[in-house]
mmCIF file of C-alpha atoms and ligand atoms in Angstrom:
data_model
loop_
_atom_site.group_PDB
_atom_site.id
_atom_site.type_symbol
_atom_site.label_atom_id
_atom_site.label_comp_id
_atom_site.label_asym_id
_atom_site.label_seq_id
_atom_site.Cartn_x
_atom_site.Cartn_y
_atom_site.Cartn_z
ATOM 1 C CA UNK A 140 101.635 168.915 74.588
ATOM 2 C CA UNK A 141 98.856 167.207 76.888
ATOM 3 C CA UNK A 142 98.964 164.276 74.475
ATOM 4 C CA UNK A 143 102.730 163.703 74.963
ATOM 5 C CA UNK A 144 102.531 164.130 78.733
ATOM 6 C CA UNK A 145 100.086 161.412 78.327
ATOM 7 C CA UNK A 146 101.849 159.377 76.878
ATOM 8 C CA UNK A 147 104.756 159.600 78.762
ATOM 9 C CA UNK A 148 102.950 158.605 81.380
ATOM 10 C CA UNK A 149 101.391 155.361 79.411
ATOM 11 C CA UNK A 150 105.231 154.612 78.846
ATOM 12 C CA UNK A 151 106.236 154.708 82.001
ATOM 13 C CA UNK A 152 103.473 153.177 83.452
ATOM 14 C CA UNK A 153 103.945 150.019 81.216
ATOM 15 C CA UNK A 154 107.909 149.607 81.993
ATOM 16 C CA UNK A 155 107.083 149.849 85.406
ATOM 17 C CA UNK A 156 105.723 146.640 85.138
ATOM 18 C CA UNK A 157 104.841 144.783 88.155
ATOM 19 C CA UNK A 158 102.643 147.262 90.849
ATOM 20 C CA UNK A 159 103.154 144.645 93.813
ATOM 21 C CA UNK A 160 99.702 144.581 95.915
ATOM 22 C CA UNK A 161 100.250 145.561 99.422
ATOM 23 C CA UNK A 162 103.909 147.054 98.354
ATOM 24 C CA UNK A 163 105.826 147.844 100.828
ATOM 25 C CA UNK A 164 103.717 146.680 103.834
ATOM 26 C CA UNK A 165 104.315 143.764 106.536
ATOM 27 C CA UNK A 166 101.545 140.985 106.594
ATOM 28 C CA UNK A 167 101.467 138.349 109.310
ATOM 29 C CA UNK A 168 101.114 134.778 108.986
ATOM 30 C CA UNK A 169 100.481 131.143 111.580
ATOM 31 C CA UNK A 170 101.092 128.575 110.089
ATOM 32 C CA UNK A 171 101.422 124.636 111.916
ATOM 33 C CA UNK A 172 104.232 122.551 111.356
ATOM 34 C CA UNK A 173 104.550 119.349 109.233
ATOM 35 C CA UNK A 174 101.890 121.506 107.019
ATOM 36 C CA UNK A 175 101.861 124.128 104.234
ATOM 37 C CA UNK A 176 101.553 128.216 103.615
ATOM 38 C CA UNK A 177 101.205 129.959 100.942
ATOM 39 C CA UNK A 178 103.647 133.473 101.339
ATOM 40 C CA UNK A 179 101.039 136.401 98.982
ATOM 41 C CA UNK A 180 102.933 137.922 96.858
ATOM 42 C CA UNK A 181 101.551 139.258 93.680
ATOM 43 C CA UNK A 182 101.317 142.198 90.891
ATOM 44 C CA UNK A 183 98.244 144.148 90.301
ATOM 45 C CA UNK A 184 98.052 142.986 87.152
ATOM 46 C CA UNK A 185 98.887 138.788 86.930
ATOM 47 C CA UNK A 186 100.082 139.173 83.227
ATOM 48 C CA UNK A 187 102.688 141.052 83.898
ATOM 49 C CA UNK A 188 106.085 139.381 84.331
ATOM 50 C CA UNK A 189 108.278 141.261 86.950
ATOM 51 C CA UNK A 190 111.787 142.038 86.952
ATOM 52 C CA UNK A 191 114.449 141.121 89.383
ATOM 53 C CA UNK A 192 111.708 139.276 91.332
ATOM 54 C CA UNK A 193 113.498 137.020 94.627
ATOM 55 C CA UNK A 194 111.993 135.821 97.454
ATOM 56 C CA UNK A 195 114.776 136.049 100.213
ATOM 57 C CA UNK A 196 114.319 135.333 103.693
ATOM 58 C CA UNK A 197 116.262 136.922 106.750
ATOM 59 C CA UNK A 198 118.616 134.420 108.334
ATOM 60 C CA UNK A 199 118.781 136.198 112.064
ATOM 61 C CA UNK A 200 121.957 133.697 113.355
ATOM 62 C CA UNK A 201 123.950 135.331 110.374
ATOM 63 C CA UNK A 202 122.210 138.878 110.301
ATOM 64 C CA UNK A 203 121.883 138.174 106.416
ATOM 65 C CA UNK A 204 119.276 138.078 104.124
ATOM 66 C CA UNK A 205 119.171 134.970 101.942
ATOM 67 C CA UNK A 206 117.724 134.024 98.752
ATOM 68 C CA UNK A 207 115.651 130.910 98.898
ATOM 69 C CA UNK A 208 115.587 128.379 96.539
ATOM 70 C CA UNK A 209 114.257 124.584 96.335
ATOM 71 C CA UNK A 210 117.467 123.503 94.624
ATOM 72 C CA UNK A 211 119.294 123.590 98.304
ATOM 73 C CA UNK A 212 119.797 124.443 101.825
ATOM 74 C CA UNK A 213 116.663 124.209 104.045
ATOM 75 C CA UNK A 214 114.064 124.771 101.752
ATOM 76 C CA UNK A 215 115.090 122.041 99.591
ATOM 77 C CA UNK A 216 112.311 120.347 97.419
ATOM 78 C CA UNK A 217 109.892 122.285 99.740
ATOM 79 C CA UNK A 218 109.360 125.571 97.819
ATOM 80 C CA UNK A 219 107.060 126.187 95.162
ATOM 81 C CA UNK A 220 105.702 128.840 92.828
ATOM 82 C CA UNK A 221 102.972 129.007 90.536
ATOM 83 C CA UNK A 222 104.059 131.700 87.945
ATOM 84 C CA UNK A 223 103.844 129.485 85.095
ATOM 85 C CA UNK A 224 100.239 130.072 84.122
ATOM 86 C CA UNK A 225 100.382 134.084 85.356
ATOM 87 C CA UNK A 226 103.336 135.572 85.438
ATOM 88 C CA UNK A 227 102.374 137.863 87.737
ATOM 89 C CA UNK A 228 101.239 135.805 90.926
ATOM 90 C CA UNK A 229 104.904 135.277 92.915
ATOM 91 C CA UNK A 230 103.251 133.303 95.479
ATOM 92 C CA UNK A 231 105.600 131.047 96.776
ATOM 93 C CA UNK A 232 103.992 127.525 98.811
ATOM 94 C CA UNK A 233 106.398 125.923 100.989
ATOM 95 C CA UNK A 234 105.336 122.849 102.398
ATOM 96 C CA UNK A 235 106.598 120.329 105.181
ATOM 97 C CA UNK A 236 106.832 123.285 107.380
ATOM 98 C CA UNK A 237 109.240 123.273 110.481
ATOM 99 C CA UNK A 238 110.087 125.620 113.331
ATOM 100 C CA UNK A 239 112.896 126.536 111.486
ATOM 101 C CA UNK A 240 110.814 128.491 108.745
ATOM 102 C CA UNK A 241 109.224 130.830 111.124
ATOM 103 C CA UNK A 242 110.557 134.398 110.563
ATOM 104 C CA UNK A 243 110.767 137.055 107.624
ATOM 105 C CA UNK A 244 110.475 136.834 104.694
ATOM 106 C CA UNK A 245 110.684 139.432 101.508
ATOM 107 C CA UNK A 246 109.224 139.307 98.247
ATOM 108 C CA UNK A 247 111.261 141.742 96.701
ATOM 109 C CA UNK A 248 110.371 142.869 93.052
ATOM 110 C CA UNK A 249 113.147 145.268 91.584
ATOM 111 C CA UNK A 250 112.895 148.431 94.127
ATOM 112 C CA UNK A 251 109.460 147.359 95.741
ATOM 113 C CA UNK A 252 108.504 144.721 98.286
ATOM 114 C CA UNK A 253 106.252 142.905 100.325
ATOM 115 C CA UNK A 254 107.555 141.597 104.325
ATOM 116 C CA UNK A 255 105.686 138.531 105.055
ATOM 117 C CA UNK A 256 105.749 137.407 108.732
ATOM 118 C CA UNK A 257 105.627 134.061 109.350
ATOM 119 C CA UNK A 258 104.729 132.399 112.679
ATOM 120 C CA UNK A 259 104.892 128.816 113.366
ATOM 121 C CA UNK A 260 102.945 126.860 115.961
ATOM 122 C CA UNK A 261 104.475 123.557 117.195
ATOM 123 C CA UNK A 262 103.160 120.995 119.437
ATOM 124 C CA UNK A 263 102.583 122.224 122.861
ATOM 125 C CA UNK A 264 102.161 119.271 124.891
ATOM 126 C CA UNK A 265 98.915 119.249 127.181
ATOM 127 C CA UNK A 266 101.038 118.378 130.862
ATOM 128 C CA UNK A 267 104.351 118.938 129.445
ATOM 129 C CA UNK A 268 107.127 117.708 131.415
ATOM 130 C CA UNK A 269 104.654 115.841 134.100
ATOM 131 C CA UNK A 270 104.407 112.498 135.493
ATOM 132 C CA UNK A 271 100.946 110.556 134.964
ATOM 133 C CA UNK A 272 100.434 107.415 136.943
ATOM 134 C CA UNK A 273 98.008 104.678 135.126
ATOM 135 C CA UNK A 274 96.646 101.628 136.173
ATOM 136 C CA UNK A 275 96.193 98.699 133.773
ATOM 137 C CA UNK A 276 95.548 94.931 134.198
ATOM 138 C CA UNK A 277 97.431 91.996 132.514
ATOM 139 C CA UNK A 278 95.557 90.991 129.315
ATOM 140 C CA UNK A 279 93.785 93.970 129.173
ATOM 141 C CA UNK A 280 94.610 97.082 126.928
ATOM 142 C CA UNK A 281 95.303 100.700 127.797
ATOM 143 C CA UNK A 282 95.836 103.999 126.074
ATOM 144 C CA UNK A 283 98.745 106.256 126.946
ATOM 145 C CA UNK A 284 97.219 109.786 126.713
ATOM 146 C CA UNK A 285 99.966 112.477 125.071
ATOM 147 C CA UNK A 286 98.695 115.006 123.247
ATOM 148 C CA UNK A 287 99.644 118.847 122.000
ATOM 149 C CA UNK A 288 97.070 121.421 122.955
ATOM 150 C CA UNK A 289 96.395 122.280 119.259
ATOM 151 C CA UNK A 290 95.399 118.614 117.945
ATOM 152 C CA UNK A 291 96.332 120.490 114.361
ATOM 153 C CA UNK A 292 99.858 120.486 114.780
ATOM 154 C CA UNK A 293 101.688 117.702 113.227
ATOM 155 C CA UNK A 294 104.585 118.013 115.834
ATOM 156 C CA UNK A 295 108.247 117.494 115.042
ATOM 157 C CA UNK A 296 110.113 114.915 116.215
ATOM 158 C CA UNK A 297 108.184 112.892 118.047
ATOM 159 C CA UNK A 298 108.440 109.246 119.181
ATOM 160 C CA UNK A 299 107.435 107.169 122.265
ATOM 161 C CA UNK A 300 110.305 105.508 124.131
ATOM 162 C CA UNK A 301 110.128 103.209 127.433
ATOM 163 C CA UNK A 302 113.080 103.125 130.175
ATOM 164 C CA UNK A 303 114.562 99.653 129.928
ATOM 165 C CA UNK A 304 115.346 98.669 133.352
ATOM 166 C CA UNK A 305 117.630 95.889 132.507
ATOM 167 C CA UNK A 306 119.769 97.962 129.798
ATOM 168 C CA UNK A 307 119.329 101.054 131.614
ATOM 169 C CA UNK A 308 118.560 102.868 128.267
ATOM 170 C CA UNK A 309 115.450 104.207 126.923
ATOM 171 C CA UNK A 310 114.410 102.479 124.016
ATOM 172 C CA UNK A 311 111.754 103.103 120.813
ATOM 173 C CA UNK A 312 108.671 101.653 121.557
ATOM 174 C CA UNK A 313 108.046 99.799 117.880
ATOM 175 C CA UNK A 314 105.101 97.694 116.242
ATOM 176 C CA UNK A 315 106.782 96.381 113.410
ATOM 177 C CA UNK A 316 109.933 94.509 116.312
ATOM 178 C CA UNK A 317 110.519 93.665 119.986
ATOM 179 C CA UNK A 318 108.286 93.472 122.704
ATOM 180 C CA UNK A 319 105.437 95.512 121.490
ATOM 181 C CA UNK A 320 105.605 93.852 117.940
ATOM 182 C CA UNK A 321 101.788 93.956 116.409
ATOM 183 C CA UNK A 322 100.956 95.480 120.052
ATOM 184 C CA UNK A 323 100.777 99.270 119.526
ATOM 185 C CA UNK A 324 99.051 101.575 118.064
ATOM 186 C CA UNK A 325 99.293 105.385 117.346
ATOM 187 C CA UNK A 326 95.622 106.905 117.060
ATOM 188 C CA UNK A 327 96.515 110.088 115.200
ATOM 189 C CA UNK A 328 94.584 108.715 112.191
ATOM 190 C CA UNK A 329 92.420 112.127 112.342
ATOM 191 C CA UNK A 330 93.966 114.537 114.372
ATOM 192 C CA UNK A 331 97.912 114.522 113.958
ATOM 193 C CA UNK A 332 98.396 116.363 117.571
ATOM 194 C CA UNK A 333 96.525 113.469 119.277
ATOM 195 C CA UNK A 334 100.040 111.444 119.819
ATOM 196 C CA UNK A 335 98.145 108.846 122.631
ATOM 197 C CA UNK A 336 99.610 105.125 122.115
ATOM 198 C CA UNK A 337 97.291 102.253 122.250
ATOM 199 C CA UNK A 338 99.075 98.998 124.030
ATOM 200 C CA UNK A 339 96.844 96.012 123.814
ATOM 201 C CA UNK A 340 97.686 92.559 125.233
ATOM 202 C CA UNK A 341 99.036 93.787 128.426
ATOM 203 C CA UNK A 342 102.086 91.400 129.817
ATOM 204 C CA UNK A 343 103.517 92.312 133.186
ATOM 205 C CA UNK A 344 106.686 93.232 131.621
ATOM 206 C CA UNK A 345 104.691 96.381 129.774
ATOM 207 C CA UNK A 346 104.641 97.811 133.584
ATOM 208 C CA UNK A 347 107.195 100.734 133.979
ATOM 209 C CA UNK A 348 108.289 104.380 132.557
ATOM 210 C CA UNK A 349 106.789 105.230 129.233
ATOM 211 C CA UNK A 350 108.369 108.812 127.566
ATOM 212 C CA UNK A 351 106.257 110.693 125.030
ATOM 213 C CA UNK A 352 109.057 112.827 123.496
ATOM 214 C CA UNK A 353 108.362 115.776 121.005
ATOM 215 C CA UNK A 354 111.323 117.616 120.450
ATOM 216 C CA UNK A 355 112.609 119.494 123.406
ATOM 217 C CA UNK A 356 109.281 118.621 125.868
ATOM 218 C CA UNK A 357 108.034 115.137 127.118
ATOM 219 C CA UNK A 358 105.415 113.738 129.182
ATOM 220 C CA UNK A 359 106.407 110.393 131.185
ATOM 221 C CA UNK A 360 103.916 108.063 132.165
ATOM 222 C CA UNK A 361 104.379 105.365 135.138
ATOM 223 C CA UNK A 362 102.137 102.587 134.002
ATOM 224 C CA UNK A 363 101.511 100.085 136.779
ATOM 225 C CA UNK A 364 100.182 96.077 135.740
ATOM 226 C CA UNK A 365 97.734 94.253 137.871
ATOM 227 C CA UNK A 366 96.829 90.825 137.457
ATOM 228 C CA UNK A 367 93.735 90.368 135.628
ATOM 229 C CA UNK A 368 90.651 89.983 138.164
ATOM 230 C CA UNK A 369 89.224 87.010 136.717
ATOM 231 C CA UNK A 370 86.486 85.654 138.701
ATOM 232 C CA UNK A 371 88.954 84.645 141.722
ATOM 233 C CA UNK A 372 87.024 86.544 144.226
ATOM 234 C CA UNK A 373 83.538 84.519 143.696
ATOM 235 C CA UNK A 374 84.695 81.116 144.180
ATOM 236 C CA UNK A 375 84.956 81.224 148.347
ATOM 237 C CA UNK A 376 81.188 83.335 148.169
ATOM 238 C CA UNK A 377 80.226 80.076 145.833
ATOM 239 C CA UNK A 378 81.018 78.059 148.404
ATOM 240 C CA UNK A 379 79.540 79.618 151.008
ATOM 241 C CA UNK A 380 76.275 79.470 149.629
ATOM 242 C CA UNK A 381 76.823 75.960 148.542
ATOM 243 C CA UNK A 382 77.208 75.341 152.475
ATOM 244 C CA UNK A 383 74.569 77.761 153.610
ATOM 245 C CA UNK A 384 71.961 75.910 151.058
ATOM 246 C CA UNK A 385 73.048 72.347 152.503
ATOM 247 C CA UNK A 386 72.710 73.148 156.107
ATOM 248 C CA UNK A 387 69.241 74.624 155.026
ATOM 249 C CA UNK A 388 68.105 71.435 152.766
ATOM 250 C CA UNK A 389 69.552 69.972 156.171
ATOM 251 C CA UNK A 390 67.389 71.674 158.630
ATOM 252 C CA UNK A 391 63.939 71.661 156.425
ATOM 253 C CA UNK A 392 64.399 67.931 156.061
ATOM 254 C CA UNK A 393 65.003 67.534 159.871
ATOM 255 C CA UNK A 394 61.728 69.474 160.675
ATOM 256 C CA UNK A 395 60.014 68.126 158.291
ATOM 257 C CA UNK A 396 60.970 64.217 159.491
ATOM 258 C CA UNK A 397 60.286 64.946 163.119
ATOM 259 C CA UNK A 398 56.544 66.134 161.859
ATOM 260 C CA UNK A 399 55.770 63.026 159.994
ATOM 261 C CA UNK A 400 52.116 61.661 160.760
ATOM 262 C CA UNK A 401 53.828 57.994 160.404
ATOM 263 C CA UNK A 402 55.840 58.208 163.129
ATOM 264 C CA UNK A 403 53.377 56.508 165.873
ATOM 265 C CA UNK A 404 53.072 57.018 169.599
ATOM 266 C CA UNK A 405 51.789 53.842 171.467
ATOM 267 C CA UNK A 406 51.694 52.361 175.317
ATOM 268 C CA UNK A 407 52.851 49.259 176.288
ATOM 269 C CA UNK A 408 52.505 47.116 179.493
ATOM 270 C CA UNK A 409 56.599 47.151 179.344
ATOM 271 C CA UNK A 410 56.618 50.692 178.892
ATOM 272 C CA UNK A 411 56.443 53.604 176.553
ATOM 273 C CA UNK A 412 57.491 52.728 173.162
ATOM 274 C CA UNK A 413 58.457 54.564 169.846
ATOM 275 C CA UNK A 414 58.004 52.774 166.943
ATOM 276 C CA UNK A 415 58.058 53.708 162.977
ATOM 277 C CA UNK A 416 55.469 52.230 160.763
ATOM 278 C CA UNK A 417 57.769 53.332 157.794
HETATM 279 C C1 LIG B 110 98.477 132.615 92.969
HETATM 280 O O1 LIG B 110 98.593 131.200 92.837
HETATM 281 C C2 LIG B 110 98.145 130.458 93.943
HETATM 282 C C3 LIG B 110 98.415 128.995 93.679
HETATM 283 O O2 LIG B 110 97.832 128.555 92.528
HETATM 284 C C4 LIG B 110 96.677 130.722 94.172
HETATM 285 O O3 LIG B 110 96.236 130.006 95.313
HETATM 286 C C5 LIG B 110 96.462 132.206 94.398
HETATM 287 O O4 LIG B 110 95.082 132.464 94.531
HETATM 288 C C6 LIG B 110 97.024 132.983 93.230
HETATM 289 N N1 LIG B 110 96.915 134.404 93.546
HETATM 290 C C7 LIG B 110 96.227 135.215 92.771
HETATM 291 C C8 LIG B 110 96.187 136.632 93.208
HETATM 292 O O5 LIG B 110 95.701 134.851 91.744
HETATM 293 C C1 LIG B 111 93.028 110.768 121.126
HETATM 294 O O1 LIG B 111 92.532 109.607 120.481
HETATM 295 C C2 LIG B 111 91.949 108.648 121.354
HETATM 296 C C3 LIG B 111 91.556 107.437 120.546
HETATM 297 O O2 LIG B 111 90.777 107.766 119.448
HETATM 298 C C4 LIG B 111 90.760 109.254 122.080
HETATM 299 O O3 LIG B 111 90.219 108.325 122.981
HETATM 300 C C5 LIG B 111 91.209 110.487 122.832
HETATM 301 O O4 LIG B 111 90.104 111.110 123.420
HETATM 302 C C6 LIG B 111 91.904 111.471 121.884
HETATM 303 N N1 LIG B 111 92.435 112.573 122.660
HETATM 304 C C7 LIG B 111 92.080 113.819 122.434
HETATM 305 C C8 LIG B 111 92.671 114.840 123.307
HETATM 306 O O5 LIG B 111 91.301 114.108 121.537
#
């Protein structure tokens, strides 16, 4: 009797199959945009291969919950899962993350699940929606500062544009064409939320309104151009001490002439007489 109780059990343990870890409970996850996360959802035991396993994802505009797949709609080529080598690990990786893919998500294995949270932080932009002024001078190089307070973030939609006075349009600042051809540079290289362009070779035309745009915020920056400084301002104090040093050769020499022990003093019968020996 105890022995088929037993093994009753041992049967319906085994077609139970998948014990999802963390069944039925709500995890949270942040994740950055323009990166990856990897949504935990596995068995208790990775060899065994679940039924009616999904991984569906609540879609709040249409109050539905939606299977997600890589083969279309917004998680296109961007969805991954890694139950090849255990059967058991339903992990899913989606990658190229956008605002878009924060929300809930369900790993739902037969009559059991797991509710995965996810959060996304974008780019916040440090002075957001603010006007800097900077001062540069013609030949000289500046950098445009525009950055999101998290320098992790790989923000979305982001580009630098400059008002074009003449057009009266705002136009993509470029380095492969146009004005700023081999002139910019983006210095992201290490942190992806540092967005700050580099403009080197300053013209006058550079002067004007620069727009760091990310999405639905902006920074604008008024860059002003002076004309180099060059080394204008020392050519009058040059002068002047060209002068200065004259009128002082001038003066030592006159003292120096009226001193000089050849210059005679002698008396006449005619009269007083000054006469140089030299
Ligand atoms: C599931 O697979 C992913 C990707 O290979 C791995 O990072 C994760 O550790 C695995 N989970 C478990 C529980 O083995
Ligand atoms: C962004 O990069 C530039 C150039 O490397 C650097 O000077 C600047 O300090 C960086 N900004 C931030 C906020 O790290």
């Amino acid at each position: 009797m105890l022995l088929t109780f037993y093994l009753l059990f041992i049967v319906l343990h085994v077609s139970e199959g998948c014990n999802l870890v963390n069944r039925e409970q709500v995890l949270d996850i942040t994740a950055h945009t323009g990166g990856s996360v990897l949504l935990p959802c596995y068995c208790t035991d990775l060899q065994t291969t679940p039924e009616g396993f999904r991984w569906n994802k609540d879609n709040t505009k249409i109050d539905r919950r939606e299977e997600i797949s890589s083969g279309s709609g917004q998680y296109r080529d961007r969805v991954q899962l890694f139950n090849g080598h255990s059967p058991g690990n339903l992990s899913l990786l989606i990658s190229h993350l956008t605002e878009e893919d924060g929300g809930i998500y369900w790993c739902d294995v037969r009559d059991s699940f797991i509710i995965i949270r996810l959060t996304l932080k974008g780019c916040n932009l440090v002075n957001r929606e603010q006007v800097l002024d900077i001062t540069a001078h013609t030949g000289g190089s500046v950098l445009l500062p525009c950055y999101c307070t998290d320098l992790q973030t790989t923000p979305e939609g982001f580009r630098w544009n400059k008002d074009n006075t003449k057009t009266d349009r705002r136009e993509e600042i470029s380095s492969g064409s146009g004005q700023y051809r081999d002139r910019v540079q983006l210095v992201n290289g290490h942190s992806p939320g540092n967005l700050s362009l580099l403009i080197s070779h300053l013209t006058e035309e550079d002067g004007g309104i620069y727009w760091c745009d990310v999405r639905d915020s902006f920074i604008i920056i008024r860059l002003t151009l002076k004309e180099c400084p060059k080394s204008l301002p020392y050519i009058p104090f040059a002068v002047i001490t060209v002068i200065v040093l004259h009128i002082i050769v001038a003066v030592v020499y006159l003292i120096t002439t009226t001193k000089d022990p050849a210059r005679g003093h002698y008396s006449t019968a005619d009269g007083d007489g000054v006469v140089s020996l030299e």
